[in-house]
Amino acid sequence: MFGKLFNKKKDSNDNWSLAQAEDKNTGAVSMFLKNIAPSIQIGDENYPYVSYLTFHYEKYNKTGLPDSKEEEEFSNIQDIDLPLFEKDNLAIHLASVTQNGIRDYIFQTSNPEKFLDFAEIIRNKYPKYDVDCEVIKDLDWSHYIELPGD
């Protein structure tokens, strides 16, 4: 379905890698921003749950990526709201995945109940994005490890 990953980038001064994939049949694009140097060790057993904070947006073209206005809003969400989840070592933001009308912010968390409480605050703050949250036990951090990026 998806072609090879391309435009893999890593800035030597940054702890994030960027990978992009395009579906050759439809033109849909997937963007993967991965934290390659999280503040905790990958696989830390104190963070056994993967959490997806999912924002839904309208697809404007065949790529399925957000328009520039929404991309700016998502950037603000990442800079202003997501640090709340990392406060008091609740969770670590590991990746952002954008594809097909969805922006997922992916975390590993130590406390699913408290994470869901924060997710409810975000859901209420951004009703136009119909925010969902899913928490799954992931002891081996497989969701993170399987994401593209170095």
mmCIF file of C-alpha atoms in Angstrom:
data_model
loop_
_atom_site.group_PDB
_atom_site.id
_atom_site.type_symbol
_atom_site.label_atom_id
_atom_site.label_comp_id
_atom_site.label_asym_id
_atom_site.label_seq_id
_atom_site.Cartn_x
_atom_site.Cartn_y
_atom_site.Cartn_z
ATOM 1 C CA MET A 1 0.000 0.000 0.000
ATOM 2 C CA PHE A 2 2.491 2.670 1.067
ATOM 3 C CA GLY A 3 5.592 3.257 -0.955
ATOM 4 C CA LYS A 4 9.026 3.598 0.542
ATOM 5 C CA LEU A 5 9.587 6.094 3.287
ATOM 6 C CA PHE A 6 11.212 9.222 1.993
ATOM 7 C CA ASN A 7 12.474 12.574 3.239
ATOM 8 C CA LYS A 8 13.800 11.033 6.425
ATOM 9 C CA LYS A 9 15.382 13.893 8.301
ATOM 10 C CA LYS A 10 17.283 14.211 11.495
ATOM 11 C CA ASP A 11 18.726 17.449 12.729
ATOM 12 C CA SER A 12 21.867 16.894 14.781
ATOM 13 C CA ASN A 13 20.579 19.491 17.273
ATOM 14 C CA ASP A 14 17.140 17.918 17.543
ATOM 15 C CA ASN A 15 15.820 14.835 19.291
ATOM 16 C CA TRP A 16 13.113 14.156 16.704
ATOM 17 C CA SER A 17 13.187 12.415 13.342
ATOM 18 C CA LEU A 18 10.729 12.953 10.509
ATOM 19 C CA ALA A 19 9.629 10.247 8.085
ATOM 20 C CA GLN A 20 7.015 10.503 5.369
ATOM 21 C CA ALA A 21 5.267 7.847 3.302
ATOM 22 C CA GLU A 22 2.932 8.197 0.338
ATOM 23 C CA ASP A 23 0.322 5.740 -0.885
ATOM 24 C CA LYS A 24 1.136 5.405 -4.586
ATOM 25 C CA ASN A 25 -2.471 4.478 -5.426
ATOM 26 C CA THR A 26 -4.321 7.294 -3.660
ATOM 27 C CA GLY A 27 -1.752 10.026 -3.000
ATOM 28 C CA ALA A 28 -2.448 9.840 0.759
ATOM 29 C CA VAL A 29 0.538 10.910 2.836
ATOM 30 C CA SER A 30 1.538 9.798 6.329
ATOM 31 C CA MET A 31 3.922 11.885 8.437
ATOM 32 C CA PHE A 32 5.789 10.369 11.384
ATOM 33 C CA LEU A 33 7.532 12.625 13.888
ATOM 34 C CA LYS A 34 9.387 10.424 16.380
ATOM 35 C CA ASN A 35 11.173 11.346 19.589
ATOM 36 C CA ILE A 36 14.504 9.555 19.135
ATOM 37 C CA ALA A 37 15.962 10.641 22.465
ATOM 38 C CA PRO A 38 13.184 10.556 25.072
ATOM 39 C CA SER A 39 13.989 11.740 28.584
ATOM 40 C CA ILE A 40 13.429 8.214 29.885
ATOM 41 C CA GLN A 41 14.974 4.987 28.663
ATOM 42 C CA ILE A 42 13.056 3.228 25.891
ATOM 43 C CA GLY A 43 11.279 0.270 27.454
ATOM 44 C CA ASP A 44 11.189 1.809 30.961
ATOM 45 C CA GLU A 45 8.952 -0.550 32.919
ATOM 46 C CA ASN A 46 7.536 2.384 34.913
ATOM 47 C CA TYR A 47 5.701 3.470 31.730
ATOM 48 C CA PRO A 48 3.870 0.302 30.651
ATOM 49 C CA TYR A 49 0.976 1.927 28.753
ATOM 50 C CA VAL A 50 0.905 3.487 25.307
ATOM 51 C CA SER A 51 -1.601 6.312 24.946
ATOM 52 C CA TYR A 52 -3.026 7.729 21.742
ATOM 53 C CA LEU A 53 -4.505 11.220 21.896
ATOM 54 C CA THR A 54 -6.322 11.453 18.549
ATOM 55 C CA PHE A 55 -7.538 14.628 16.858
ATOM 56 C CA HIS A 56 -9.858 14.378 13.837
ATOM 57 C CA TYR A 57 -9.808 17.042 11.146
ATOM 58 C CA GLU A 58 -11.388 17.471 7.738
ATOM 59 C CA LYS A 59 -9.378 16.149 4.813
ATOM 60 C CA TYR A 60 -9.060 18.934 2.257
ATOM 61 C CA ASN A 61 -7.232 17.077 -0.484
ATOM 62 C CA LYS A 62 -6.002 13.624 -1.463
ATOM 63 C CA THR A 63 -2.943 13.803 0.815
ATOM 64 C CA GLY A 64 -5.195 13.737 3.898
ATOM 65 C CA LEU A 65 -2.893 16.216 5.651
ATOM 66 C CA PRO A 66 -4.221 19.262 7.536
ATOM 67 C CA ASP A 67 -4.331 22.698 5.953
ATOM 68 C CA SER A 68 -1.868 25.380 7.108
ATOM 69 C CA LYS A 69 -4.295 26.888 9.643
ATOM 70 C CA GLU A 70 -4.901 23.530 11.329
ATOM 71 C CA GLU A 71 -1.202 22.684 11.197
ATOM 72 C CA GLU A 72 -0.530 25.897 13.111
ATOM 73 C CA GLU A 73 -3.185 24.935 15.676
ATOM 74 C CA PHE A 74 -1.630 21.477 16.066
ATOM 75 C CA SER A 75 1.762 23.082 16.549
ATOM 76 C CA ASN A 76 0.319 25.244 19.332
ATOM 77 C CA ILE A 77 -1.342 22.214 20.915
ATOM 78 C CA GLN A 78 1.989 20.407 20.887
ATOM 79 C CA ASP A 79 3.833 23.372 22.406
ATOM 80 C CA ILE A 80 1.220 24.524 24.928
ATOM 81 C CA ASP A 81 -1.072 21.620 25.856
ATOM 82 C CA LEU A 82 0.979 18.455 25.495
ATOM 83 C CA PRO A 83 3.554 19.415 28.149
ATOM 84 C CA LEU A 84 0.723 19.010 30.693
ATOM 85 C CA PHE A 85 0.906 15.259 30.105
ATOM 86 C CA GLU A 86 4.619 15.226 30.910
ATOM 87 C CA LYS A 87 4.210 17.167 34.134
ATOM 88 C CA ASP A 88 5.165 15.220 37.252
ATOM 89 C CA ASN A 89 6.491 12.378 35.055
ATOM 90 C CA LEU A 90 2.994 11.234 34.108
ATOM 91 C CA ALA A 91 3.898 10.498 30.485
ATOM 92 C CA ILE A 92 6.461 11.034 27.767
ATOM 93 C CA HIS A 93 5.513 12.301 24.301
ATOM 94 C CA LEU A 94 7.069 9.806 21.896
ATOM 95 C CA ALA A 95 5.583 10.589 18.505
ATOM 96 C CA SER A 96 3.114 12.514 16.406
ATOM 97 C CA VAL A 97 1.539 10.780 13.418
ATOM 98 C CA THR A 98 -0.536 12.628 10.842
ATOM 99 C CA GLN A 99 -2.516 10.790 8.187
ATOM 100 C CA ASN A 100 -5.902 10.587 6.544
ATOM 101 C CA GLY A 101 -7.659 13.273 8.625
ATOM 102 C CA ILE A 102 -6.145 12.196 11.935
ATOM 103 C CA ARG A 103 -3.357 13.584 14.145
ATOM 104 C CA ASP A 104 -2.236 11.135 16.817
ATOM 105 C CA TYR A 105 -0.034 12.235 19.691
ATOM 106 C CA ILE A 106 1.519 9.087 21.115
ATOM 107 C CA PHE A 107 2.750 8.818 24.704
ATOM 108 C CA GLN A 108 3.956 6.172 27.131
ATOM 109 C CA THR A 109 2.383 6.694 30.528
ATOM 110 C CA SER A 110 2.714 5.390 34.040
ATOM 111 C CA ASN A 111 -0.859 6.160 35.096
ATOM 112 C CA PRO A 112 -3.664 5.513 32.579
ATOM 113 C CA GLU A 113 -6.415 6.950 34.785
ATOM 114 C CA LYS A 114 -4.651 10.265 35.308
ATOM 115 C CA PHE A 115 -3.722 10.408 31.614
ATOM 116 C CA LEU A 116 -7.395 9.962 30.706
ATOM 117 C CA ASP A 117 -8.304 12.795 33.096
ATOM 118 C CA PHE A 118 -5.937 15.140 31.228
ATOM 119 C CA ALA A 119 -7.274 13.861 27.905
ATOM 120 C CA GLU A 120 -10.778 14.882 28.990
ATOM 121 C CA ILE A 121 -9.536 18.437 29.573
ATOM 122 C CA ILE A 122 -8.069 18.498 26.048
ATOM 123 C CA ARG A 123 -11.250 16.978 24.593
ATOM 124 C CA ASN A 124 -13.311 19.768 26.164
ATOM 125 C CA LYS A 125 -10.863 22.466 25.066
ATOM 126 C CA TYR A 126 -10.899 21.374 21.391
ATOM 127 C CA PRO A 127 -14.406 20.102 20.603
ATOM 128 C CA LYS A 128 -14.057 20.754 16.859
ATOM 129 C CA TYR A 129 -11.407 18.014 16.661
ATOM 130 C CA ASP A 130 -13.590 15.311 18.272
ATOM 131 C CA VAL A 131 -10.610 14.234 20.390
ATOM 132 C CA ASP A 132 -10.388 10.556 21.351
ATOM 133 C CA CYS A 133 -8.024 8.877 23.752
ATOM 134 C CA GLU A 134 -7.025 5.241 23.915
ATOM 135 C CA VAL A 135 -4.699 3.657 26.457
ATOM 136 C CA ILE A 136 -3.274 0.187 25.830
ATOM 137 C CA LYS A 137 -0.936 -1.932 27.913
ATOM 138 C CA ASP A 138 2.356 -2.041 25.997
ATOM 139 C CA LEU A 139 5.054 -3.436 28.255
ATOM 140 C CA ASP A 140 7.611 -3.804 25.472
ATOM 141 C CA TRP A 141 6.929 -0.379 23.907
ATOM 142 C CA SER A 142 6.147 -2.075 20.590
ATOM 143 C CA HIS A 143 4.009 0.820 19.319
ATOM 144 C CA TYR A 144 6.982 3.168 19.655
ATOM 145 C CA ILE A 145 9.584 0.730 18.342
ATOM 146 C CA GLU A 146 7.552 -0.028 15.201
ATOM 147 C CA LEU A 147 7.255 3.643 14.203
ATOM 148 C CA PRO A 148 9.515 4.761 11.356
ATOM 149 C CA GLY A 149 12.433 6.960 12.339
ATOM 150 C CA ASP A 150 15.891 6.517 13.718
#
